[in-house]
Amino acid sequence: MNDILFPLAVFFAAVFTNNILLTNYLGMCSFLSVSKELETSAGLGIAVTFVMATTTAINWVVYHFLLVPFQLEYLRFIVFIIIIAAFVQLIEMVIERYSEGLYFALGIFLPLITVNCAILGASLFMVIREYSFMTSFFFGFGSGLGWLIAILAMAGIRQRLRTAKIPLGLDGPGISLIIAGFMAMAFMGFNGMITIS
Amino acid sequence: MAAGMIKKTFLAPLGKDNPVFVQILGICSTLAVTNKLENTMVMTLGVMFTTALSSWTLSVMRKWIPSRIRMMVETMIIATYVIIVDIALKAFYPEMWKQLGPYVGLIITNCIVMGRIEAFALQNKPMLSLVDGLASGMGYAYVLLVIAFFRELLGTGTLWGYQILGSWWTNWSIMIMPPGGFFMLAIFIWIVREAVFKEGTK
């Protein structure tokens, strides 16, 4: 596949066929605990998408121009997590300074993002799959968008479920996991739409 | 330090304080490898090693860490142990390292490790923290091993790569695909919670 189409293919694959939450189980903790309300889910999802796209790009640059030339690849875990944490902190400060509305909408979710496995996961996948810079950016962006779609769908379903009668032992995380399972099955329907290695 | 205290610390995470089905922590990075028993074993050993030793290290250093930057220090300590696991795996067990891919690195963001440090190691003595970390890792490990056992057995008819079920068995391929992991964990949580509630009403 040529250079222009491949990033786009990776983007759509990350949103649908290889959804980072539903096929790789990444970002489960916040997915299960925050998906109670549609609005908060949307806020967190947008913040995740933004941070994932930007940190994947930053991490790509740092990995290929700093770690590889000095043969420090094994330090990537520490370096990536620090970059993510620092970036999130920076964004928080910038938003707080310039946009109060946005700060109250997104600000509270930013600390949660540092410990979201999906963010670090996207960076690690991009290294292992040897993506180019453009591809990495689109991969991060697509993964974030896929996560946003999944958590929005989950929040919508859970709001409807509030009045349903659920067996006592299944209430809470149990039923959420079953819903996630069905969602993963639904997303498997996209298989074959795009195939990337 | 009494022996009873150690015993209590050790047993709690295996039962009533289990990180997976009571606290629903840290399923992110490991659920993905539960489609094979062997992968799960290696991965959970990595998690046990990391939780135990990072709890111990933090507990040793706890009096000298300024509380404002403690999250950063905790992350550093955890990442150091995860790097050790990653390098050891790459050196001694390269095929497994390839299969596990990014998931070893994701132990860093596994909430259990950070959770035990924050909740326990910051206030307790090193030995006790080591026991707590190890037990939390084990409480986590056995749940995932049970899930992996059923997923591999039902999904491919094998265990640890050996054929167990005969040719009469039709593989439930959904079990080794992503939805299978969600369903198995949900069923496990359901059974355990139902049992806990029954005990509570008695």
mmCIF file of N, CA, C and O in Angstrom, chain A residues 29-123:
data_model
loop_
_atom_site.group_PDB
_atom_site.id
_atom_site.type_symbol
_atom_site.label_atom_id
_atom_site.label_comp_id
_atom_site.label_asym_id
_atom_site.label_seq_id
_atom_site.Cartn_x
_atom_site.Cartn_y
_atom_site.Cartn_z
ATOM 1 N N CYS A 29 -9.860 0.190 33.069
ATOM 2 C CA CYS A 29 -10.155 0.719 34.406
ATOM 3 C C CYS A 29 -11.057 1.933 34.324
ATOM 4 O O CYS A 29 -12.139 1.967 34.910
ATOM 5 N N SER A 30 -10.635 2.937 33.541
ATOM 6 C CA SER A 30 -11.459 4.144 33.476
ATOM 7 C C SER A 30 -12.724 3.883 32.675
ATOM 8 O O SER A 30 -13.753 4.490 32.913
ATOM 9 N N PHE A 31 -12.657 2.927 31.751
ATOM 10 C CA PHE A 31 -13.838 2.580 30.960
ATOM 11 C C PHE A 31 -14.950 2.059 31.877
ATOM 12 O O PHE A 31 -16.109 2.433 31.747
ATOM 13 N N LEU A 32 -14.584 1.218 32.817
ATOM 14 C CA LEU A 32 -15.597 0.652 33.710
ATOM 15 C C LEU A 32 -16.062 1.647 34.757
ATOM 16 O O LEU A 32 -17.224 1.668 35.127
ATOM 17 N N SER A 33 -15.149 2.511 35.235
ATOM 18 C CA SER A 33 -15.544 3.360 36.354
ATOM 19 C C SER A 33 -16.171 4.677 35.918
ATOM 20 O O SER A 33 -16.959 5.256 36.655
ATOM 21 N N VAL A 34 -15.854 5.180 34.723
ATOM 22 C CA VAL A 34 -16.345 6.501 34.343
ATOM 23 C C VAL A 34 -17.594 6.428 33.456
ATOM 24 O O VAL A 34 -18.297 7.412 33.283
ATOM 25 N N SER A 35 -17.895 5.238 32.922
ATOM 26 C CA SER A 35 -18.963 5.166 31.915
ATOM 27 C C SER A 35 -20.380 5.225 32.482
ATOM 28 O O SER A 35 -21.302 4.720 31.878
ATOM 29 N N LYS A 36 -20.556 5.852 33.639
ATOM 30 C CA LYS A 36 -21.911 5.898 34.184
ATOM 31 C C LYS A 36 -22.757 6.995 33.550
ATOM 32 O O LYS A 36 -23.960 6.855 33.410
ATOM 33 N N GLU A 37 -22.125 8.114 33.176
ATOM 34 C CA GLU A 37 -22.862 9.241 32.613
ATOM 35 C C GLU A 37 -22.362 9.542 31.211
ATOM 36 O O GLU A 37 -21.161 9.484 30.952
ATOM 37 N N LEU A 38 -23.279 9.905 30.326
ATOM 38 C CA LEU A 38 -22.871 10.213 28.948
ATOM 39 C C LEU A 38 -21.942 11.403 28.870
ATOM 40 O O LEU A 38 -20.941 11.383 28.175
ATOM 41 N N GLU A 39 -22.273 12.462 29.649
ATOM 42 C CA GLU A 39 -21.485 13.690 29.524
ATOM 43 C C GLU A 39 -20.045 13.509 29.984
ATOM 44 O O GLU A 39 -19.110 13.906 29.288
ATOM 45 N N THR A 40 -19.883 12.898 31.155
ATOM 46 C CA THR A 40 -18.519 12.693 31.646
ATOM 47 C C THR A 40 -17.749 11.760 30.715
ATOM 48 O O THR A 40 -16.564 11.963 30.474
ATOM 49 N N SER A 41 -18.440 10.750 30.176
ATOM 50 C CA SER A 41 -17.764 9.839 29.242
ATOM 51 C C SER A 41 -17.267 10.588 28.030
ATOM 52 O O SER A 41 -16.141 10.370 27.567
ATOM 53 N N ALA A 42 -18.112 11.492 27.505
ATOM 54 C CA ALA A 42 -17.701 12.254 26.326
ATOM 55 C C ALA A 42 -16.482 13.104 26.660
ATOM 56 O O ALA A 42 -15.512 13.147 25.896
ATOM 57 N N GLY A 43 -16.505 13.754 27.841
ATOM 58 C CA GLY A 43 -15.370 14.593 28.243
ATOM 59 C C GLY A 43 -14.090 13.791 28.316
ATOM 60 O O GLY A 43 -13.067 14.159 27.735
ATOM 61 N N LEU A 44 -14.162 12.660 29.012
ATOM 62 C CA LEU A 44 -12.964 11.835 29.150
ATOM 63 C C LEU A 44 -12.511 11.304 27.792
ATOM 64 O O LEU A 44 -11.320 11.309 27.486
ATOM 65 N N GLY A 45 -13.479 10.889 26.976
ATOM 66 C CA GLY A 45 -13.132 10.336 25.668
ATOM 67 C C GLY A 45 -12.412 11.338 24.791
ATOM 68 O O GLY A 45 -11.418 11.017 24.142
ATOM 69 N N ILE A 46 -12.904 12.591 24.806
ATOM 70 C CA ILE A 46 -12.264 13.626 23.981
ATOM 71 C C ILE A 46 -10.847 13.895 24.498
ATOM 72 O O ILE A 46 -9.893 13.984 23.724
ATOM 73 N N ALA A 47 -10.719 13.968 25.828
ATOM 74 C CA ALA A 47 -9.388 14.206 26.400
ATOM 75 C C ALA A 47 -8.444 13.069 26.025
ATOM 76 O O ALA A 47 -7.283 13.299 25.659
ATOM 77 N N VAL A 48 -8.929 11.827 26.099
ATOM 78 C CA VAL A 48 -8.088 10.678 25.748
ATOM 79 C C VAL A 48 -7.660 10.748 24.284
ATOM 80 O O VAL A 48 -6.480 10.550 23.956
ATOM 81 N N THR A 49 -8.613 11.074 23.408
ATOM 82 C CA THR A 49 -8.291 11.142 21.981
ATOM 83 C C THR A 49 -7.190 12.158 21.716
ATOM 84 O O THR A 49 -6.208 11.876 21.026
ATOM 85 N N PHE A 50 -7.348 13.344 22.326
ATOM 86 C CA PHE A 50 -6.376 14.407 22.116
ATOM 87 C C PHE A 50 -4.993 13.995 22.635
ATOM 88 O O PHE A 50 -3.984 14.082 21.920
ATOM 89 N N VAL A 51 -4.964 13.503 23.870
ATOM 90 C CA VAL A 51 -3.665 13.147 24.461
ATOM 91 C C VAL A 51 -3.029 11.983 23.710
ATOM 92 O O VAL A 51 -1.822 11.961 23.475
ATOM 93 N N MET A 52 -3.846 11.019 23.296
ATOM 94 C CA MET A 52 -3.279 9.853 22.627
ATOM 95 C C MET A 52 -2.646 10.235 21.294
ATOM 96 O O MET A 52 -1.531 9.817 20.989
ATOM 97 N N ALA A 53 -3.348 11.061 20.503
ATOM 98 C CA ALA A 53 -2.810 11.454 19.207
ATOM 99 C C ALA A 53 -1.500 12.224 19.379
ATOM 100 O O ALA A 53 -0.507 11.939 18.709
ATOM 101 N N THR A 54 -1.482 13.184 20.311
ATOM 102 C CA THR A 54 -0.279 14.009 20.446
ATOM 103 C C THR A 54 0.878 13.237 21.086
ATOM 104 O O THR A 54 2.003 13.324 20.612
ATOM 105 N N THR A 55 0.585 12.451 22.142
ATOM 106 C CA THR A 55 1.720 11.774 22.788
ATOM 107 C C THR A 55 2.304 10.694 21.895
ATOM 108 O O THR A 55 3.505 10.446 21.947
ATOM 109 N N THR A 56 1.463 10.038 21.068
ATOM 110 C CA THR A 56 2.032 9.035 20.164
ATOM 111 C C THR A 56 3.019 9.702 19.209
ATOM 112 O O THR A 56 4.104 9.173 18.956
ATOM 113 N N ALA A 57 2.642 10.888 18.697
ATOM 114 C CA ALA A 57 3.538 11.598 17.788
ATOM 115 C C ALA A 57 4.817 12.026 18.510
ATOM 116 O O ALA A 57 5.928 11.813 18.010
ATOM 117 N N ILE A 58 4.666 12.595 19.717
ATOM 118 C CA ILE A 58 5.855 13.041 20.462
ATOM 119 C C ILE A 58 6.757 11.857 20.778
ATOM 120 O O ILE A 58 7.980 11.901 20.590
ATOM 121 N N ASN A 59 6.139 10.770 21.232
ATOM 122 C CA ASN A 59 6.935 9.597 21.584
ATOM 123 C C ASN A 59 7.652 9.013 20.373
ATOM 124 O O ASN A 59 8.769 8.504 20.491
ATOM 125 N N TRP A 60 7.022 9.105 19.208
ATOM 126 C CA TRP A 60 7.683 8.609 18.006
ATOM 127 C C TRP A 60 8.969 9.395 17.766
ATOM 128 O O TRP A 60 10.026 8.825 17.524
ATOM 129 N N VAL A 61 8.855 10.724 17.859
ATOM 130 C CA VAL A 61 10.029 11.572 17.618
ATOM 131 C C VAL A 61 11.126 11.258 18.632
ATOM 132 O O VAL A 61 12.288 11.052 18.274
ATOM 133 N N VAL A 62 10.740 11.185 19.918
ATOM 134 C CA VAL A 62 11.741 10.926 20.953
ATOM 135 C C VAL A 62 12.379 9.555 20.763
ATOM 136 O O VAL A 62 13.596 9.401 20.857
ATOM 137 N N TYR A 63 11.555 8.560 20.439
ATOM 138 C CA TYR A 63 12.088 7.210 20.288
ATOM 139 C C TYR A 63 13.063 7.129 19.126
ATOM 140 O O TYR A 63 14.157 6.586 19.266
ATOM 141 N N HIS A 64 12.695 7.695 17.977
ATOM 142 C CA HIS A 64 13.528 7.521 16.793
ATOM 143 C C HIS A 64 14.706 8.474 16.708
ATOM 144 O O HIS A 64 15.695 8.164 16.070
ATOM 145 N N PHE A 65 14.611 9.646 17.372
ATOM 146 C CA PHE A 65 15.717 10.586 17.280
ATOM 147 C C PHE A 65 16.572 10.658 18.540
ATOM 148 O O PHE A 65 17.619 11.281 18.551
ATOM 149 N N LEU A 66 16.084 10.047 19.622
ATOM 150 C CA LEU A 66 16.861 10.138 20.848
ATOM 151 C C LEU A 66 17.258 8.751 21.345
ATOM 152 O O LEU A 66 18.422 8.475 21.608
ATOM 153 N N LEU A 67 16.277 7.861 21.465
ATOM 154 C CA LEU A 67 16.573 6.558 22.061
ATOM 155 C C LEU A 67 17.313 5.633 21.100
ATOM 156 O O LEU A 67 18.289 4.992 21.479
ATOM 157 N N VAL A 68 16.885 5.573 19.848
ATOM 158 C CA VAL A 68 17.523 4.656 18.906
ATOM 159 C C VAL A 68 18.984 5.044 18.619
ATOM 160 O O VAL A 68 19.863 4.186 18.696
ATOM 161 N N PRO A 69 19.289 6.319 18.340
ATOM 162 C CA PRO A 69 20.690 6.671 18.072
ATOM 163 C C PRO A 69 21.627 6.352 19.239
ATOM 164 O O PRO A 69 22.791 6.015 19.020
ATOM 165 N N PHE A 70 21.130 6.445 20.478
ATOM 166 C CA PHE A 70 22.001 6.160 21.624
ATOM 167 C C PHE A 70 21.832 4.733 22.132
ATOM 168 O O PHE A 70 22.333 4.389 23.200
ATOM 169 N N GLN A 71 21.087 3.925 21.390
ATOM 170 C CA GLN A 71 20.828 2.524 21.759
ATOM 171 C C GLN A 71 20.259 2.385 23.158
ATOM 172 O O GLN A 71 20.697 1.565 23.961
ATOM 173 N N LEU A 72 19.290 3.232 23.444
ATOM 174 C CA LEU A 72 18.667 3.197 24.770
ATOM 175 C C LEU A 72 17.223 2.695 24.673
ATOM 176 O O LEU A 72 16.380 3.067 25.467
ATOM 177 N N GLU A 73 16.954 1.846 23.685
ATOM 178 C CA GLU A 73 15.577 1.426 23.450
ATOM 179 C C GLU A 73 14.925 0.847 24.700
ATOM 180 O O GLU A 73 13.728 0.981 24.903
ATOM 181 N N TYR A 74 15.732 0.173 25.534
ATOM 182 C CA TYR A 74 15.137 -0.473 26.711
ATOM 183 C C TYR A 74 14.585 0.539 27.717
ATOM 184 O O TYR A 74 13.805 0.190 28.587
ATOM 185 N N LEU A 75 14.987 1.800 27.581
ATOM 186 C CA LEU A 75 14.476 2.832 28.501
ATOM 187 C C LEU A 75 13.124 3.374 28.069
ATOM 188 O O LEU A 75 12.587 4.275 28.682
ATOM 189 N N ARG A 76 12.576 2.811 26.971
ATOM 190 C CA ARG A 76 11.379 3.442 26.405
ATOM 191 C C ARG A 76 10.199 3.473 27.372
ATOM 192 O O ARG A 76 9.440 4.436 27.369
ATOM 193 N N PHE A 77 10.076 2.453 28.230
ATOM 194 C CA PHE A 77 8.940 2.466 29.162
ATOM 195 C C PHE A 77 8.971 3.716 30.034
ATOM 196 O O PHE A 77 7.999 4.442 30.145
ATOM 197 N N ILE A 78 10.131 3.939 30.646
ATOM 198 C CA ILE A 78 10.253 5.090 31.545
ATOM 199 C C ILE A 78 10.064 6.389 30.775
ATOM 200 O O ILE A 78 9.306 7.268 31.174
ATOM 201 N N VAL A 79 10.738 6.489 29.623
ATOM 202 C CA VAL A 79 10.689 7.738 28.866
ATOM 203 C C VAL A 79 9.265 8.039 28.411
ATOM 204 O O VAL A 79 8.770 9.157 28.564
ATOM 205 N N PHE A 80 8.579 7.019 27.892
ATOM 206 C CA PHE A 80 7.211 7.244 27.406
ATOM 207 C C PHE A 80 6.294 7.696 28.527
ATOM 208 O O PHE A 80 5.515 8.633 28.363
ATOM 209 N N ILE A 81 6.389 7.035 29.668
ATOM 210 C CA ILE A 81 5.448 7.371 30.740
ATOM 211 C C ILE A 81 5.726 8.767 31.274
ATOM 212 O O ILE A 81 4.805 9.522 31.594
ATOM 213 N N ILE A 82 7.005 9.143 31.307
ATOM 214 C CA ILE A 82 7.324 10.504 31.768
ATOM 215 C C ILE A 82 6.795 11.537 30.781
ATOM 216 O O ILE A 82 6.210 12.553 31.165
ATOM 217 N N ILE A 83 6.983 11.251 29.490
ATOM 218 C CA ILE A 83 6.502 12.207 28.488
ATOM 219 C C ILE A 83 4.991 12.356 28.605
ATOM 220 O O ILE A 83 4.454 13.470 28.577
ATOM 221 N N ILE A 84 4.300 11.238 28.766
ATOM 222 C CA ILE A 84 2.846 11.307 28.871
ATOM 223 C C ILE A 84 2.441 12.119 30.104
ATOM 224 O O ILE A 84 1.615 13.030 30.025
ATOM 225 N N ALA A 85 3.081 11.813 31.243
ATOM 226 C CA ALA A 85 2.728 12.521 32.471
ATOM 227 C C ALA A 85 3.020 14.009 32.339
ATOM 228 O O ALA A 85 2.198 14.857 32.698
ATOM 229 N N ALA A 86 4.197 14.334 31.789
ATOM 230 C CA ALA A 86 4.581 15.741 31.660
ATOM 231 C C ALA A 86 3.651 16.465 30.698
ATOM 232 O O ALA A 86 3.221 17.587 30.950
ATOM 233 N N PHE A 87 3.315 15.798 29.609
ATOM 234 C CA PHE A 87 2.447 16.417 28.614
ATOM 235 C C PHE A 87 1.063 16.705 29.201
ATOM 236 O O PHE A 87 0.518 17.797 29.017
ATOM 237 N N VAL A 88 0.542 15.732 29.937
ATOM 238 C CA VAL A 88 -0.774 15.919 30.538
ATOM 239 C C VAL A 88 -0.753 17.095 31.510
ATOM 240 O O VAL A 88 -1.645 17.938 31.521
ATOM 241 N N GLN A 89 0.328 17.162 32.305
ATOM 242 C CA GLN A 89 0.464 18.277 33.248
ATOM 243 C C GLN A 89 0.492 19.624 32.525
ATOM 244 O O GLN A 89 -0.161 20.585 32.921
ATOM 245 N N LEU A 90 1.251 19.648 31.435
ATOM 246 C CA LEU A 90 1.393 20.875 30.648
ATOM 247 C C LEU A 90 0.044 21.318 30.087
ATOM 248 O O LEU A 90 -0.338 22.486 30.200
ATOM 249 N N ILE A 91 -0.662 20.363 29.497
ATOM 250 C CA ILE A 91 -1.976 20.670 28.931
ATOM 251 C C ILE A 91 -2.890 21.224 30.014
ATOM 252 O O ILE A 91 -3.616 22.200 29.808
ATOM 253 N N GLU A 92 -2.818 20.606 31.181
ATOM 254 C CA GLU A 92 -3.676 21.042 32.269
ATOM 255 C C GLU A 92 -3.403 22.504 32.611
ATOM 256 O O GLU A 92 -4.324 23.303 32.782
ATOM 257 N N MET A 93 -2.108 22.855 32.681
ATOM 258 C CA MET A 93 -1.756 24.230 33.019
ATOM 259 C C MET A 93 -2.202 25.204 31.934
ATOM 260 O O MET A 93 -2.725 26.272 32.222
ATOM 261 N N VAL A 94 -2.000 24.814 30.673
ATOM 262 C CA VAL A 94 -2.368 25.697 29.566
ATOM 263 C C VAL A 94 -3.870 25.929 29.558
ATOM 264 O O VAL A 94 -4.344 27.069 29.465
ATOM 265 N N ILE A 95 -4.624 24.841 29.698
ATOM 266 C CA ILE A 95 -6.085 24.981 29.673
ATOM 267 C C ILE A 95 -6.563 25.834 30.843
ATOM 268 O O ILE A 95 -7.412 26.710 30.689
ATOM 269 N N GLU A 96 -5.956 25.612 31.997
ATOM 270 C CA GLU A 96 -6.370 26.356 33.191
ATOM 271 C C GLU A 96 -6.157 27.856 32.997
ATOM 272 O O GLU A 96 -6.957 28.678 33.428
ATOM 273 N N ARG A 97 -5.052 28.181 32.310
ATOM 274 C CA ARG A 97 -4.699 29.589 32.121
ATOM 275 C C ARG A 97 -5.598 30.260 31.097
ATOM 276 O O ARG A 97 -6.006 31.397 31.266
ATOM 277 N N TYR A 98 -5.882 29.560 29.987
ATOM 278 C CA TYR A 98 -6.520 30.241 28.868
ATOM 279 C C TYR A 98 -7.997 29.974 28.689
ATOM 280 O O TYR A 98 -8.684 30.736 28.054
ATOM 281 N N SER A 99 -8.483 28.872 29.176
ATOM 282 C CA SER A 99 -9.893 28.609 28.931
ATOM 283 C C SER A 99 -10.533 27.962 30.144
ATOM 284 O O SER A 99 -10.357 26.770 30.397
ATOM 285 N N GLU A 100 -11.261 28.777 30.885
ATOM 286 C CA GLU A 100 -11.844 28.255 32.113
ATOM 287 C C GLU A 100 -12.925 27.215 31.818
ATOM 288 O O GLU A 100 -13.019 26.204 32.493
ATOM 289 N N GLY A 101 -13.722 27.492 30.779
ATOM 290 C CA GLY A 101 -14.792 26.558 30.435
ATOM 291 C C GLY A 101 -14.252 25.183 30.109
ATOM 292 O O GLY A 101 -14.718 24.167 30.622
ATOM 293 N N LEU A 102 -13.220 25.170 29.277
ATOM 294 C CA LEU A 102 -12.612 23.913 28.875
ATOM 295 C C LEU A 102 -11.963 23.221 30.069
ATOM 296 O O LEU A 102 -11.973 21.998 30.192
ATOM 297 N N TYR A 103 -11.421 24.046 30.976
ATOM 298 C CA TYR A 103 -10.765 23.455 32.136
ATOM 299 C C TYR A 103 -11.765 22.696 32.991
ATOM 300 O O TYR A 103 -11.513 21.600 33.463
ATOM 301 N N PHE A 104 -12.943 23.293 33.162
ATOM 302 C CA PHE A 104 -13.931 22.594 33.982
ATOM 303 C C PHE A 104 -14.538 21.411 33.246
ATOM 304 O O PHE A 104 -15.017 20.462 33.853
ATOM 305 N N ALA A 105 -14.537 21.477 31.897
ATOM 306 C CA ALA A 105 -15.081 20.355 31.142
ATOM 307 C C ALA A 105 -14.096 19.190 31.068
ATOM 308 O O ALA A 105 -14.469 18.038 31.236
ATOM 309 N N LEU A 106 -12.821 19.507 30.825
ATOM 310 C CA LEU A 106 -11.832 18.444 30.600
ATOM 311 C C LEU A 106 -10.829 18.288 31.737
ATOM 312 O O LEU A 106 -10.296 17.216 31.957
ATOM 313 N N GLY A 107 -10.574 19.407 32.424
ATOM 314 C CA GLY A 107 -9.481 19.439 33.398
ATOM 315 C C GLY A 107 -9.500 18.315 34.404
ATOM 316 O O GLY A 107 -8.467 17.703 34.695
ATOM 317 N N ILE A 108 -10.704 18.005 34.904
ATOM 318 C CA ILE A 108 -10.763 16.993 35.950
ATOM 319 C C ILE A 108 -10.390 15.606 35.434
ATOM 320 O O ILE A 108 -10.022 14.739 36.211
ATOM 321 N N PHE A 109 -10.462 15.413 34.103
ATOM 322 C CA PHE A 109 -10.155 14.084 33.582
ATOM 323 C C PHE A 109 -8.679 13.900 33.314
ATOM 324 O O PHE A 109 -8.204 12.784 33.182
ATOM 325 N N LEU A 110 -7.964 15.028 33.213
ATOM 326 C CA LEU A 110 -6.582 14.910 32.767
ATOM 327 C C LEU A 110 -5.716 14.054 33.699
ATOM 328 O O LEU A 110 -4.996 13.203 33.218
ATOM 329 N N PRO A 111 -5.810 14.227 35.035
ATOM 330 C CA PRO A 111 -4.977 13.368 35.882
ATOM 331 C C PRO A 111 -5.283 11.882 35.695
ATOM 332 O O PRO A 111 -4.403 11.035 35.806
ATOM 333 N N LEU A 112 -6.543 11.565 35.381
ATOM 334 C CA LEU A 112 -6.932 10.168 35.175
ATOM 335 C C LEU A 112 -6.233 9.552 33.969
ATOM 336 O O LEU A 112 -6.073 8.350 33.875
ATOM 337 N N ILE A 113 -5.862 10.439 33.029
ATOM 338 C CA ILE A 113 -5.354 9.938 31.767
ATOM 339 C C ILE A 113 -3.959 9.355 31.889
ATOM 340 O O ILE A 113 -3.604 8.397 31.221
ATOM 341 N N THR A 114 -3.165 9.933 32.801
ATOM 342 C CA THR A 114 -1.794 9.456 32.947
ATOM 343 C C THR A 114 -1.757 7.961 33.231
ATOM 344 O O THR A 114 -0.868 7.256 32.782
ATOM 345 N N VAL A 115 -2.729 7.492 33.999
ATOM 346 C CA VAL A 115 -2.708 6.073 34.352
ATOM 347 C C VAL A 115 -3.581 5.239 33.414
ATOM 348 O O VAL A 115 -3.821 4.078 33.676
ATOM 349 N N ASN A 116 -4.047 5.842 32.322
ATOM 350 C CA ASN A 116 -4.846 5.074 31.382
ATOM 351 C C ASN A 116 -3.914 4.224 30.516
ATOM 352 O O ASN A 116 -3.081 4.749 29.782
ATOM 353 N N CYS A 117 -4.070 2.906 30.608
ATOM 354 C CA CYS A 117 -3.114 2.035 29.910
ATOM 355 C C CYS A 117 -3.165 2.211 28.402
ATOM 356 O O CYS A 117 -2.199 1.953 27.711
ATOM 357 N N ALA A 118 -4.317 2.659 27.889
ATOM 358 C CA ALA A 118 -4.444 2.755 26.439
ATOM 359 C C ALA A 118 -3.450 3.748 25.850
ATOM 360 O O ALA A 118 -2.934 3.546 24.757
ATOM 361 N N ILE A 119 -3.158 4.825 26.609
ATOM 362 C CA ILE A 119 -2.242 5.848 26.093
ATOM 363 C C ILE A 119 -0.839 5.272 25.917
ATOM 364 O O ILE A 119 -0.227 5.366 24.854
ATOM 365 N N LEU A 120 -0.347 4.634 27.002
ATOM 366 C CA LEU A 120 0.973 4.023 26.908
ATOM 367 C C LEU A 120 0.933 2.884 25.896
ATOM 368 O O LEU A 120 1.883 2.686 25.129
ATOM 369 N N GLY A 121 -0.176 2.150 25.869
ATOM 370 C CA GLY A 121 -0.313 1.032 24.942
ATOM 371 C C GLY A 121 -0.157 1.466 23.496
ATOM 372 O O GLY A 121 0.548 0.821 22.722
ATOM 373 N N ALA A 122 -0.793 2.589 23.141
ATOM 374 C CA ALA A 122 -0.696 3.065 21.760
ATOM 375 C C ALA A 122 0.755 3.349 21.399
ATOM 376 O O ALA A 122 1.221 2.993 20.313
ATOM 377 N N SER A 123 1.491 3.967 22.330
ATOM 378 C CA SER A 123 2.899 4.271 22.055
ATOM 379 C C SER A 123 3.725 3.000 21.891
ATOM 380 O O SER A 123 4.612 2.925 21.041
#
